[in-house]
Short mmCIF file of C-alpha atoms and ligand atoms in Angstrom, two decimals:
data_model
loop_
_atom_site.label_atom_id
_atom_site.label_comp_id
_atom_site.label_asym_id
_atom_site.label_seq_id
_atom_site.Cartn_x
_atom_site.Cartn_y
_atom_site.Cartn_z
CA UNK A 22 98.04 87.14 143.94
CA UNK A 23 94.61 88.71 143.58
CA UNK A 24 91.77 87.26 145.45
CA UNK A 25 90.28 86.19 142.32
CA UNK A 26 93.47 84.41 140.89
CA UNK A 27 93.90 82.70 144.34
CA UNK A 28 90.21 81.19 144.46
CA UNK A 29 90.62 80.17 140.86
CA UNK A 30 93.98 78.48 141.26
CA UNK A 31 92.62 76.38 144.42
CA UNK A 32 89.70 75.46 142.38
CA UNK A 33 91.93 74.31 139.52
CA UNK A 34 93.99 72.14 142.31
CA UNK A 35 91.12 70.84 143.37
CA UNK A 36 89.80 69.95 139.91
CA UNK A 37 93.04 68.35 138.69
CA UNK A 38 93.08 66.16 141.87
CA UNK A 39 89.42 65.23 141.43
CA UNK A 40 90.13 64.18 137.63
CA UNK A 41 93.02 62.57 138.45
CA UNK A 42 96.37 61.63 136.22
CA UNK A 43 95.58 60.11 132.82
CA UNK A 44 96.72 56.44 132.26
CA UNK A 45 99.68 55.95 129.57
CA UNK A 46 98.51 55.43 126.25
CA UNK A 47 97.02 52.01 125.65
CA UNK A 48 98.48 50.20 122.94
CA UNK A 49 96.43 47.29 121.12
CA UNK A 50 92.83 47.23 121.32
CA UNK A 51 90.70 49.81 123.27
CA UNK A 52 87.76 49.10 124.88
CA UNK A 53 84.56 50.16 123.77
CA UNK A 54 84.76 53.09 126.09
CA UNK A 55 88.35 53.93 125.31
CA UNK A 56 87.64 53.83 121.81
CA UNK A 57 84.71 56.59 121.99
CA UNK A 58 87.45 59.24 123.45
CA UNK A 59 89.20 58.73 119.60
CA UNK A 60 86.03 58.88 117.85
CA UNK A 61 86.56 62.32 116.87
CA UNK A 62 86.97 64.08 113.31
CA UNK A 63 89.64 65.63 112.69
CA UNK A 64 91.57 63.05 114.62
CA UNK A 65 93.07 64.60 117.78
CA UNK A 66 96.87 64.78 117.84
CA UNK A 67 97.01 62.58 120.97
CA UNK A 68 94.79 60.79 122.89
CA UNK A 69 95.25 58.81 125.98
CA UNK A 70 91.73 56.93 127.24
CA UNK A 71 91.17 55.96 130.85
CA UNK A 72 88.13 53.82 130.38
CA UNK A 73 87.93 53.56 134.43
CA UNK A 74 86.76 57.44 134.47
CA UNK A 75 84.26 58.85 132.43
CA UNK A 76 81.94 61.79 133.42
CA UNK A 77 78.26 61.77 133.22
CA UNK A 78 76.39 65.08 132.77
CA UNK A 79 73.40 65.50 134.92
CA UNK A 80 70.64 68.22 135.62
CA UNK A 81 72.91 70.17 138.07
CA UNK A 82 75.90 70.24 135.76
CA UNK A 83 77.75 73.62 135.84
CA UNK A 84 80.00 75.46 133.10
CA UNK A 85 82.46 77.11 134.60
CA UNK A 86 84.59 79.81 132.94
CA UNK A 87 87.59 81.34 133.38
CA UNK A 88 87.64 85.58 132.33
CA UNK A 89 87.61 85.67 128.50
CA UNK A 90 85.93 81.80 128.19
CA UNK A 91 82.34 82.94 128.96
CA UNK A 92 81.08 83.51 124.91
CA UNK A 93 82.47 79.89 124.35
CA UNK A 94 80.86 78.49 127.39
CA UNK A 95 77.88 80.20 126.30
CA UNK A 96 78.05 78.41 122.84
CA UNK A 97 78.64 75.26 124.59
CA UNK A 98 75.73 75.56 126.81
CA UNK A 99 73.74 76.50 123.65
CA UNK A 100 74.61 73.53 121.95
CA UNK A 101 73.98 71.00 125.16
CA UNK A 102 70.88 72.63 126.34
CA UNK A 103 68.25 71.59 123.60
CA UNK A 104 69.07 68.03 123.89
CA UNK A 105 69.94 67.22 127.44
CA UNK A 106 67.04 69.45 128.58
CA UNK A 107 69.55 70.68 131.43
CA UNK A 108 69.97 74.24 132.42
CA UNK A 109 73.85 74.29 132.16
CA UNK A 110 74.29 77.62 133.88
CA UNK A 111 77.82 79.39 132.71
CA UNK A 112 79.34 80.96 135.86
CA UNK A 113 82.82 82.24 136.65
CA UNK A 114 85.63 79.56 137.08
CA UNK A 115 86.36 80.98 140.76
CA UNK A 116 82.84 79.59 142.07
CA UNK A 117 84.28 76.15 140.54
CA UNK A 118 83.53 73.16 143.30
CA UNK A 119 85.26 70.27 141.47
CA UNK A 120 82.81 68.91 139.15
CA UNK A 121 81.00 70.08 135.68
CA UNK A 122 82.40 71.46 132.66
CA UNK A 123 85.45 73.71 133.20
CA UNK A 124 86.95 75.85 130.52
CA UNK A 125 90.39 77.43 131.41
CA UNK A 126 92.55 79.98 129.58
CA UNK A 127 95.87 78.67 131.40
CA UNK A 128 97.56 75.44 132.47
CA UNK A 129 97.35 73.70 129.05
CA UNK A 130 100.10 71.60 127.84
CA UNK A 131 102.33 73.71 125.77
CA UNK A 132 101.93 71.65 122.88
CA UNK A 133 98.45 73.15 122.27
CA UNK A 134 100.02 76.58 121.06
CA UNK A 135 97.30 79.01 119.80
CA UNK A 136 94.54 77.02 118.41
CA UNK A 137 94.73 73.82 120.24
CA UNK A 138 93.75 72.60 123.63
CA UNK A 139 93.82 69.80 126.16
CA UNK A 140 90.89 68.08 127.35
CA UNK A 141 90.77 65.90 130.77
CA UNK A 142 87.84 63.83 131.58
CA UNK A 143 87.51 62.44 134.92
CA UNK A 144 84.64 61.31 137.23
CA UNK A 145 83.54 64.69 138.45
CA UNK A 146 83.83 66.82 135.10
CA UNK A 147 85.42 67.60 132.08
CA UNK A 148 88.31 70.50 132.31
CA UNK A 149 89.28 72.07 128.77
CA UNK A 150 92.38 74.20 128.96
CA UNK A 151 93.92 76.30 125.88
CA UNK A 152 95.92 79.42 125.65
CA UNK A 153 93.17 81.43 123.53
CA UNK A 154 89.42 81.27 123.21
CA UNK A 155 89.92 79.59 119.63
CA UNK A 156 91.56 76.65 121.42
CA UNK A 157 88.75 76.33 123.69
CA UNK A 158 86.09 76.41 120.98
CA UNK A 159 88.15 73.62 119.33
CA UNK A 160 88.15 71.51 122.59
CA UNK A 161 84.49 72.35 122.71
CA UNK A 162 83.73 70.78 119.32
CA UNK A 163 85.74 67.87 120.46
CA UNK A 164 83.55 67.64 123.47
CA UNK A 165 80.69 67.68 121.41
CA UNK A 166 81.93 64.78 119.43
CA UNK A 167 82.73 62.50 122.44
CA UNK A 168 79.00 62.86 123.57
CA UNK A 169 76.38 60.49 122.13
CA UNK A 170 75.24 61.68 118.68
CA UNK A 171 71.77 62.33 119.90
CA UNK A 172 72.97 65.54 121.65
CA UNK A 173 72.72 66.93 118.36
CA UNK A 174 68.83 66.75 118.24
CA UNK A 175 66.86 69.82 118.78
CA UNK A 176 64.78 68.43 121.25
CA UNK A 177 65.14 66.78 124.54
CA UNK A 178 66.47 63.30 124.58
CA UNK A 179 66.79 60.55 126.95
CA UNK A 180 70.00 60.48 128.56
CA UNK A 181 72.66 59.19 129.76
CA UNK A 182 75.10 62.07 128.71
CA UNK A 183 78.48 60.31 129.30
CA UNK A 184 81.81 61.49 128.22
CA UNK A 185 84.50 58.74 127.88
CA UNK A 186 87.33 59.30 130.59
CA UNK A 187 91.12 60.32 129.65
CA UNK A 188 92.94 62.94 128.02
CA UNK A 189 93.17 64.49 124.96
CA UNK A 190 96.21 66.90 123.82
CA UNK A 191 95.41 68.50 120.38
CA UNK A 192 96.79 71.21 118.05
CA UNK A 193 96.54 71.78 114.27
CA UNK A 194 98.91 70.80 111.64
CA UNK A 195 98.40 73.84 109.17
CA UNK A 196 97.53 77.36 110.06
CA UNK A 197 94.90 77.56 107.32
CA UNK A 198 92.01 75.29 107.39
CA UNK A 199 89.60 76.59 104.96
CA UNK A 200 86.24 76.32 103.00
CA UNK A 201 85.25 78.49 100.00
CA UNK A 202 81.79 79.26 98.96
CA UNK A 203 80.73 80.59 95.73
CA UNK A 204 78.04 83.03 96.37
CA UNK A 205 77.79 83.98 92.75
CA UNK A 206 77.12 81.55 90.70
CA UNK A 207 73.79 80.96 92.80
CA UNK A 208 73.33 83.54 95.72
CA UNK A 209 73.00 82.34 99.05
CA UNK A 210 71.28 84.41 102.02
CA UNK A 211 72.96 85.20 105.15
CA UNK A 212 70.92 82.60 106.97
CA UNK A 213 72.23 79.93 104.65
CA UNK A 214 75.74 80.99 104.87
CA UNK A 215 75.55 81.25 108.76
CA UNK A 216 74.21 77.62 108.70
CA UNK A 217 77.38 76.49 106.48
CA UNK A 218 79.69 78.50 109.04
CA UNK A 219 78.04 76.39 111.62
CA UNK A 220 78.49 73.20 110.01
CA UNK A 221 82.08 73.76 109.10
CA UNK A 222 83.04 75.20 112.30
CA UNK A 223 82.50 71.69 113.92
CA UNK A 224 85.48 70.26 112.10
CA UNK A 225 87.72 72.85 113.26
CA UNK A 226 87.69 74.95 109.98
CA UNK A 227 89.16 78.61 110.65
CA UNK A 228 88.74 80.37 107.35
CA UNK A 229 85.63 80.76 104.96
CA UNK A 230 86.54 82.38 101.79
CA UNK A 231 83.61 83.98 99.85
CA UNK A 232 83.84 84.44 96.14
CA UNK A 233 81.94 87.54 95.97
CA UNK A 234 82.26 88.58 92.52
CA UNK A 235 82.20 86.81 88.83
CA UNK A 236 80.71 87.05 85.62
CA UNK A 237 77.22 86.25 86.68
CA UNK A 238 76.89 88.56 89.67
CA UNK A 239 78.26 91.13 91.74
CA UNK A 240 77.30 90.51 95.55
CA UNK A 241 78.79 93.06 97.94
CA UNK A 242 77.42 96.57 98.30
CA UNK A 243 80.19 99.22 97.16
CA UNK A 244 79.48 102.78 98.11
CA UNK A 245 79.51 105.27 94.83
CA UNK A 246 78.97 102.27 92.52
CA UNK A 247 75.52 101.23 93.11
CA UNK A 248 74.79 99.72 90.05
CA UNK A 249 77.29 96.82 90.60
CA UNK A 250 74.62 95.30 93.09
CA UNK A 251 71.24 96.79 91.83
CA UNK A 252 71.74 95.68 88.41
CA UNK A 253 75.06 93.42 88.52
CA UNK A 254 73.64 91.54 91.45
CA UNK A 255 70.14 90.88 89.90
CA UNK A 256 70.85 87.58 88.34
CA UNK A 257 72.78 84.17 88.82
CA UNK A 258 73.42 81.17 86.49
CA UNK A 259 70.21 80.05 85.01
CA UNK A 260 68.61 83.39 85.04
CA UNK A 261 67.50 83.39 88.72
CA UNK A 262 67.00 86.78 90.84
CA UNK A 263 70.52 86.96 92.36
CA UNK A 264 71.01 88.89 95.48
CA UNK A 265 73.75 90.51 97.31
CA UNK A 266 74.87 91.29 100.78
CA UNK A 267 74.80 95.03 101.94
CA UNK A 268 77.81 96.16 103.97
CA UNK A 269 75.54 95.50 106.91
CA UNK A 270 74.80 91.69 105.69
CA UNK A 271 78.55 91.53 105.23
CA UNK A 272 79.35 92.72 108.85
CA UNK A 273 76.77 90.30 110.26
CA UNK A 274 78.46 87.29 108.57
CA UNK A 275 81.99 88.62 109.75
CA UNK A 276 80.62 88.72 113.24
CA UNK A 277 78.85 85.41 113.07
CA UNK A 278 81.94 83.76 111.68
CA UNK A 279 84.12 85.44 114.32
CA UNK A 280 81.74 83.94 117.00
CA UNK A 281 82.86 80.49 115.53
CA UNK A 282 86.62 81.60 115.45
CA UNK A 283 86.36 81.63 111.40
CA UNK A 284 87.88 84.46 109.50
CA UNK A 285 86.03 85.66 106.40
CA UNK A 286 88.40 85.82 103.40
CA UNK A 287 86.47 88.05 100.75
CA UNK A 288 87.20 87.49 97.04
CA UNK A 289 86.65 89.89 94.23
CA UNK A 290 87.82 88.07 91.16
CA UNK A 291 89.71 90.07 88.64
CA UNK A 292 90.89 91.06 85.99
CA UNK A 293 88.72 88.16 84.29
CA UNK A 294 85.39 86.87 85.74
CA UNK A 295 84.33 90.22 85.58
CA UNK A 296 81.51 90.40 83.34
CA UNK A 297 78.79 91.60 85.85
CA UNK A 298 80.78 94.99 86.89
CA UNK A 299 81.53 95.39 82.98
CA UNK A 300 77.93 94.92 82.32
CA UNK A 301 76.96 97.47 85.12
CA UNK A 302 79.38 100.17 84.15
CA UNK A 303 79.84 100.93 80.71
CA UNK A 304 82.86 103.05 81.50
CA UNK A 305 85.04 100.06 82.51
CA UNK A 306 84.96 98.56 79.14
CA UNK A 307 87.94 99.31 76.80
CA UNK A 308 85.27 100.14 74.05
CA UNK A 309 82.90 101.79 76.26
CA UNK A 310 80.01 99.49 75.44
CA UNK A 311 78.30 97.51 78.62
CA UNK A 312 78.05 93.78 77.51
CA UNK A 313 74.73 92.01 78.72
CA UNK A 314 74.14 90.26 82.17
CA UNK A 315 75.58 86.69 81.69
CA UNK A 316 73.76 83.91 83.38
CA UNK A 317 75.65 80.96 81.65
CA UNK A 318 78.55 78.91 83.05
CA UNK A 319 81.41 79.58 80.83
CA UNK A 320 84.45 81.17 81.99
CA UNK A 321 87.37 83.16 80.84
CA UNK A 322 85.63 85.66 78.49
CA UNK A 323 85.50 89.06 80.12
CA UNK A 324 88.42 91.18 81.33
CA UNK A 325 88.49 94.73 83.04
CA UNK A 326 90.09 97.23 80.88
CA UNK A 327 93.99 97.25 81.79
CA UNK A 328 94.68 100.69 79.89
CA UNK A 329 92.07 102.89 81.57
CA UNK A 330 92.75 104.65 84.69
CA UNK A 331 89.00 104.59 85.62
CA UNK A 332 89.80 100.62 86.32
CA UNK A 333 92.18 101.48 88.99
CA UNK A 334 89.94 104.37 90.61
CA UNK A 335 87.18 101.55 90.80
CA UNK A 336 89.35 98.99 92.11
CA UNK A 337 90.54 101.57 94.78
CA UNK A 338 87.17 102.06 95.94
CA UNK A 339 86.40 98.31 96.08
CA UNK A 340 89.58 97.46 97.85
CA UNK A 341 89.58 100.18 100.18
CA UNK A 342 85.74 99.47 101.27
CA UNK A 343 86.11 95.98 101.12
CA UNK A 344 89.65 96.35 103.57
CA UNK A 345 87.39 98.47 105.93
CA UNK A 346 84.74 95.89 106.61
CA UNK A 347 87.04 93.16 106.60
CA UNK A 348 88.77 92.30 110.06
CA UNK A 349 91.14 89.51 108.95
CA UNK A 350 94.34 89.99 107.15
CA UNK A 351 93.72 88.78 103.57
CA UNK A 352 91.77 90.08 100.40
CA UNK A 353 91.70 87.47 97.65
CA UNK A 354 91.92 89.08 94.11
CA UNK A 355 91.04 85.96 92.27
CA UNK A 356 93.46 86.36 89.25
CA UNK A 357 92.47 83.10 87.76
CA UNK A 358 91.43 82.18 84.05
CA UNK A 359 92.34 85.41 82.30
CA UNK A 360 91.98 84.32 79.02
CA UNK A 361 90.78 87.52 77.75
CA UNK A 362 93.49 89.65 79.21
CA UNK A 363 96.93 89.50 77.34
CA UNK A 364 99.95 88.40 79.17
CA UNK A 365 101.61 91.68 79.23
CA UNK A 366 98.23 93.20 80.29
CA UNK A 367 97.76 90.78 83.06
CA UNK A 368 101.53 91.69 84.37
CA UNK A 369 100.53 95.37 84.22
CA UNK A 370 97.37 94.85 85.90
CA UNK A 371 98.52 92.95 88.89
CA UNK A 372 101.40 95.57 89.07
CA UNK A 373 98.51 98.21 89.70
CA UNK A 374 96.28 96.08 92.03
CA UNK A 375 98.88 94.54 94.26
CA UNK A 376 100.22 97.97 95.87
CA UNK A 377 96.31 99.13 96.27
CA UNK A 378 95.79 95.88 98.64
CA UNK A 379 99.16 96.80 100.49
CA UNK A 380 97.98 100.33 100.59
CA UNK A 381 95.08 99.28 102.45
CA UNK A 382 96.86 97.24 104.86
CA UNK A 383 96.13 93.85 103.68
CA UNK A 384 97.96 90.62 102.51
CA UNK A 385 96.97 89.29 99.17
CA UNK A 386 95.65 85.70 98.14
CA UNK A 387 94.93 84.95 94.57
CA UNK A 388 94.27 81.74 92.60
CA UNK A 389 97.90 80.41 91.69
CA UNK A 390 98.18 81.93 88.08
CA UNK A 391 98.93 85.27 89.55
CA UNK A 392 102.37 83.86 90.87
CA UNK A 393 103.49 85.16 87.39
CA UNK A 394 103.28 88.65 88.68
CA UNK A 395 105.85 87.92 91.19
CA UNK A 396 103.55 88.93 94.16
CA UNK A 397 105.14 89.94 97.75
CA UNK A 398 106.38 87.11 99.94
CA UNK A 399 103.24 87.87 102.16
CA UNK A 400 100.98 86.88 99.41
CA UNK A 401 99.32 83.35 99.49
CA UNK A 402 98.84 81.93 96.08
CA UNK A 403 95.86 78.91 96.04
CA UNK A 404 96.98 76.11 93.99
CA UNK A 405 93.88 74.72 92.19
CA UNK A 406 95.67 72.46 89.38
CA UNK A 407 94.94 69.08 88.54
CA UNK A 408 98.54 67.64 88.30
CA UNK A 409 101.16 67.29 91.24
CA UNK A 410 103.56 69.67 89.44
CA UNK A 411 103.63 73.17 88.99
CA UNK A 412 107.29 75.03 88.85
CA UNK A 413 105.97 78.30 88.75
CA UNK A 414 104.18 77.96 92.03
CA UNK A 415 107.32 76.00 93.67
CA UNK A 416 109.50 78.95 92.55
CA UNK A 417 106.92 81.68 94.19
CA UNK A 418 107.61 79.24 97.62
CA UNK A 419 111.08 79.46 96.87
CA UNK A 420 110.69 83.34 96.81
CA UNK A 421 108.95 83.05 100.20
CA UNK A 422 105.37 82.74 99.53
CA UNK A 423 103.23 80.31 101.59
CA UNK A 424 100.86 78.09 99.26
CA UNK A 425 97.11 77.18 99.99
CA UNK A 426 96.41 73.62 98.71
CA UNK A 427 93.23 73.31 96.70
CA UNK A 428 93.96 70.83 94.06
CA UNK A 429 90.82 70.72 92.09
CA UNK A 430 90.90 66.73 91.40
CA UNK A 431 91.11 66.16 95.10
CA UNK A 432 89.15 68.56 97.07
CA UNK A 433 86.87 70.55 94.70
CA UNK A 434 83.59 70.04 96.56
CA UNK A 435 81.71 70.98 93.35
CA UNK A 436 82.91 67.61 91.71
CA UNK A 437 80.72 64.82 91.42
CA UNK A 438 81.26 61.66 93.76
CA UNK A 439 80.44 59.28 91.05
CA UNK A 440 79.10 59.53 87.60
CA UNK A 441 75.57 59.43 88.89
CA UNK A 442 75.79 62.19 91.11
CA UNK A 443 72.63 64.63 90.07
CA UNK A 444 74.50 67.58 91.01
CA UNK A 445 78.06 68.93 90.35
CA UNK A 446 80.70 68.82 87.63
CA UNK A 447 83.28 66.54 86.34
CA UNK A 448 86.01 68.50 84.51
CA UNK A 449 88.39 67.49 87.21
CA UNK A 450 87.44 64.28 87.88
CA UNK A 451 85.00 62.30 89.91
CA UNK A 452 85.86 62.55 94.01
CA UNK A 453 84.61 60.19 96.07
CA UNK A 454 85.51 60.31 100.11
CA UNK A 455 88.71 58.20 99.64
CA UNK A 456 89.82 60.56 96.77
CA UNK A 457 89.41 63.68 98.97
CA UNK A 458 91.06 62.08 102.00
CA UNK A 459 93.80 59.93 100.45
CA UNK A 460 96.49 62.74 99.59
CA UNK A 461 99.14 64.69 101.52
CA UNK A 462 98.89 68.54 101.47
CA UNK A 463 102.34 68.71 102.89
CA UNK A 464 104.27 66.65 99.98
CA UNK A 465 101.48 66.60 96.97
CA UNK A 466 103.17 69.17 94.94
CA UNK A 467 106.72 67.99 93.63
CA UNK A 468 109.49 70.32 94.90
CA UNK A 469 107.13 71.94 97.70
CA UNK A 470 108.15 71.30 101.10
CA UNK A 471 105.50 71.36 104.02
CA UNK A 472 107.14 74.37 105.73
CA UNK A 473 105.95 76.29 102.40
CA UNK A 474 102.36 74.95 102.71
CA UNK A 475 100.22 77.32 104.94
CA UNK A 476 97.07 75.13 104.61
CA UNK A 477 93.98 73.56 102.69
CA UNK A 478 90.95 74.95 101.44
CA UNK A 479 87.91 73.10 100.08
CA UNK A 480 86.31 75.26 97.22
CA UNK A 481 82.79 74.74 96.54
CA UNK A 482 81.49 76.19 93.30
CA UNK A 483 77.80 76.48 92.81
CA UNK A 484 77.23 76.58 89.03
CA UNK A 485 74.89 73.49 89.66
CA UNK A 486 73.90 74.31 93.30
CA UNK A 487 70.87 76.28 94.24
CA UNK A 488 70.33 76.07 97.93
CA UNK A 489 71.54 75.03 101.28
CA UNK A 490 70.47 71.36 100.59
CA UNK A 491 72.82 71.11 97.76
CA UNK A 492 75.69 72.98 99.53
CA UNK A 493 75.46 70.26 102.15
CA UNK A 494 75.09 67.43 99.95
CA UNK A 495 78.18 68.31 97.99
CA UNK A 496 80.27 69.30 101.17
CA UNK A 497 79.37 66.25 103.36
CA UNK A 498 80.98 63.93 104.03
CA UNK A 499 84.09 65.54 101.89
CA UNK A 500 84.57 68.67 103.86
CA UNK A 501 85.29 66.95 107.01
CA UNK A 502 87.95 64.86 105.34
CA UNK A 503 89.69 67.95 104.12
CA UNK A 504 89.28 69.58 107.52
CA UNK A 505 90.99 66.32 108.79
CA UNK A 506 93.94 66.76 106.48
CA UNK A 507 94.34 70.56 107.28
CA UNK A 508 94.11 69.89 111.22
CA UNK A 509 95.35 66.16 111.98
CA UNK A 510 99.19 65.21 112.41
CA UNK A 511 100.20 63.50 109.17
CA UNK A 512 101.28 60.51 111.43
CA UNK A 513 97.41 59.73 112.12
CA UNK A 514 96.65 59.65 108.45
CA UNK A 515 94.50 56.29 108.02
CA UNK A 516 91.72 55.76 105.83
CA UNK A 517 90.32 52.60 107.53
CA UNK A 518 90.35 54.68 110.92
CA UNK A 519 89.08 57.76 109.09
CA UNK A 520 85.79 55.87 107.33
CA UNK A 521 84.79 54.56 110.77
CA UNK A 522 85.38 57.96 112.76
CA UNK A 523 83.41 59.65 109.91
CA UNK A 524 80.65 57.04 109.90
CA UNK A 525 79.46 58.37 113.30
CA UNK A 526 79.15 61.82 112.17
CA UNK A 527 75.87 60.45 109.98
CA UNK A 528 73.51 60.30 112.69
CA UNK A 529 74.57 63.74 113.86
CA UNK A 530 73.93 65.12 110.59
CA UNK A 531 70.75 63.46 110.10
CA UNK A 532 69.62 64.90 113.55
CA UNK A 533 70.68 68.46 112.62
CA UNK A 534 68.78 68.23 109.25
CA UNK A 535 71.96 68.14 107.42
CA UNK A 536 71.68 66.82 103.81
CA UNK A 537 74.80 64.47 103.07
CA UNK A 538 75.64 61.76 100.62
CA UNK A 539 75.40 58.19 101.70
CA UNK A 540 78.82 57.49 100.06
CA UNK A 541 78.99 53.44 99.66
CA UNK A 542 82.71 53.79 100.81
CA UNK A 543 81.73 54.55 104.64
CA UNK A 544 80.25 52.25 107.10
CA UNK A 545 77.06 54.38 108.14
CA UNK A 546 75.63 53.15 111.29
CA UNK A 547 72.20 51.46 110.02
C1 NGO B 13 87.59 76.82 88.29
C2 NGO B 13 87.23 78.14 87.73
C3 NGO B 13 85.73 78.53 88.57
C4 NGO B 13 84.90 77.39 88.21
C5 NGO B 13 85.35 76.40 88.72
C6 NGO B 13 84.40 74.89 88.64
C7 NGO B 13 88.97 78.19 89.52
C8 NGO B 13 89.77 78.85 90.49
N1 NGO B 13 88.30 79.11 88.37
O1 NGO B 13 88.25 76.98 89.37
O2 NGO B 13 85.40 79.79 88.08
O3 NGO B 13 83.79 78.05 88.92
O4 NGO B 13 86.68 75.91 88.08
O5 NGO B 13 84.63 73.71 89.19
#
C-alpha cells in the first residue's frame, strides 16, 4: 500500500466513523429535516434520513477530493462560493481530517454502478462516493439541491447552510437522459447553449442532441463546402440573420458539455429537411438548380438527390468531419418527414449513408422513420410519434435496436402548456407538466419491453422560440419531469410527490434568472 493510499484510507475510516451509520429507512411521516433529504429532482433511488445528524457548512469548510475528482470539486466550489461567501478550498483527500465535503472515487455501494453515487451526511461532513467522476457530479447536483434555495444566488447570502443528515444511494434507470435543441429554426449562440447545458446538468441529463441542419439553415462549418454556412447559415425562421458554429465553437460546446458529463449528439437531418444545403450548392439538386433560402415553417418539401454521386461525396465529407470533432459514439442522421423522397429512394439513400457513418467509427441515431431501412442493431431509433403503437419500431427492437423515447404528445417541449401559452405549437397537443410526467417510458409503446428502451429525450424545436428566455420558458418546468422519468426508479413515480419537489425548484430558477412557466399545477412557494 502506498503512502498516499494509506493516508487516504486512514482518513476515510475516520470520516466514516465520524459520520456514523445511517438510520434505517423511516416509514411514515418524515420530520421537516428528514423530508428535506428527499427534496430532490429527479427523485433519488433510495433515501434514508437521519434528522439527528445534519451538517452545517462554515467559513472553514474544505472540499477534499480523491485523485481524479478535482474537476468536480472545483465545479462544486464554483457553485457554492458566490452565495456562501466561503473560500471552500479544494484539497487532495489525503489531507482530510474528518470534516467538510469529501469526494471519493471508491467505496460506494455497488448499486451506484457507473453514473450513480452514495451521499452520506453526518454532523462533521458530507461524503460523496462514486465509481466515476460522472457519478460524483450527479451527487454534487443532489448536494446542491439539499442546500437552501438561496445557495443559487449570485451574491453572498446569510446562512445557515445546513445539509440534512442521512444517506442517499442513487443511480439512473435509463442509460440515456437527453435534451434536444433545434439551433436551426432559430440560431442560438455558444453562450446560450452553454447556459442551457448548465440548466439541464442540474437534473442529471447526460445527452444534448443538437439539431444542426434543416431547411432553414446549416449551422456547422464543413471544410470544402463554405457556402453551407456563409449562405446556408445566413438566415432562420422569420428571416433573421441566422448564424453557425465554427469547428472551434463546436469543440468549445463539446468540451463544456463534457465538463458537465453531457455528451453532444450532433444531427444533420437527411435526406429531407435539407433546403439550406440544396440552396447553397446547386449541384446537390437533381435538376442542378439551387432553390432559394427558406425562412418559413413548412416541413417535408426538400430532398437531397438520391441518384447523384455528388450527394454521397458531400455526405462523406460532412460525416467524416463531424465524426472527427465529436467524441461521443453517436451521429444522428435525421431521416424524418422525407415526404419529397420516394420510398425506394429513401431505402437506397439510407443504404448508402448508414455504411458511411459506420466507416467513420460512429453508431447511428435517427428519427424512428429510418427503421424501415433496417439499420444495424447498434442504431438508435428515436420514437417521436403521438400514438402508443408503432409496429415498425417494435419490430426494430425485436431485431436488437434500442429505442430512445420522445413521444411528441408527451415530451415535445415546443408544445404549448395550454391554449393561452404565447409561444410554441400545438400540433401534438397541449402538454401541461402532469402530461409530461404521467407516462412510463418503459411500457408506453405497446409491445416494446423496457429492456429495449435506451432512455428518454425531450426535444425542443424552435420555430417560435427566439432567445434563451423563450427556451427556458418552454423547458422549465417540463424538462425536469422528463429527467425524472429517465433517472428515477419506476417505483418512485408519484405525481403528488413530484409536484411538491418541483415547486422547490422555482425559487432556484428565480435566483439564477431562469425564465419558467408558473404552471397552476405546481404549488410554487409564494
Ligand atoms: C417534428 C418535425 C420537426 C418540427 C417539429 C415541431 C420531427 C422529428 N420532425 O418532429 O421538423 O420542427 O415536429 O414540433
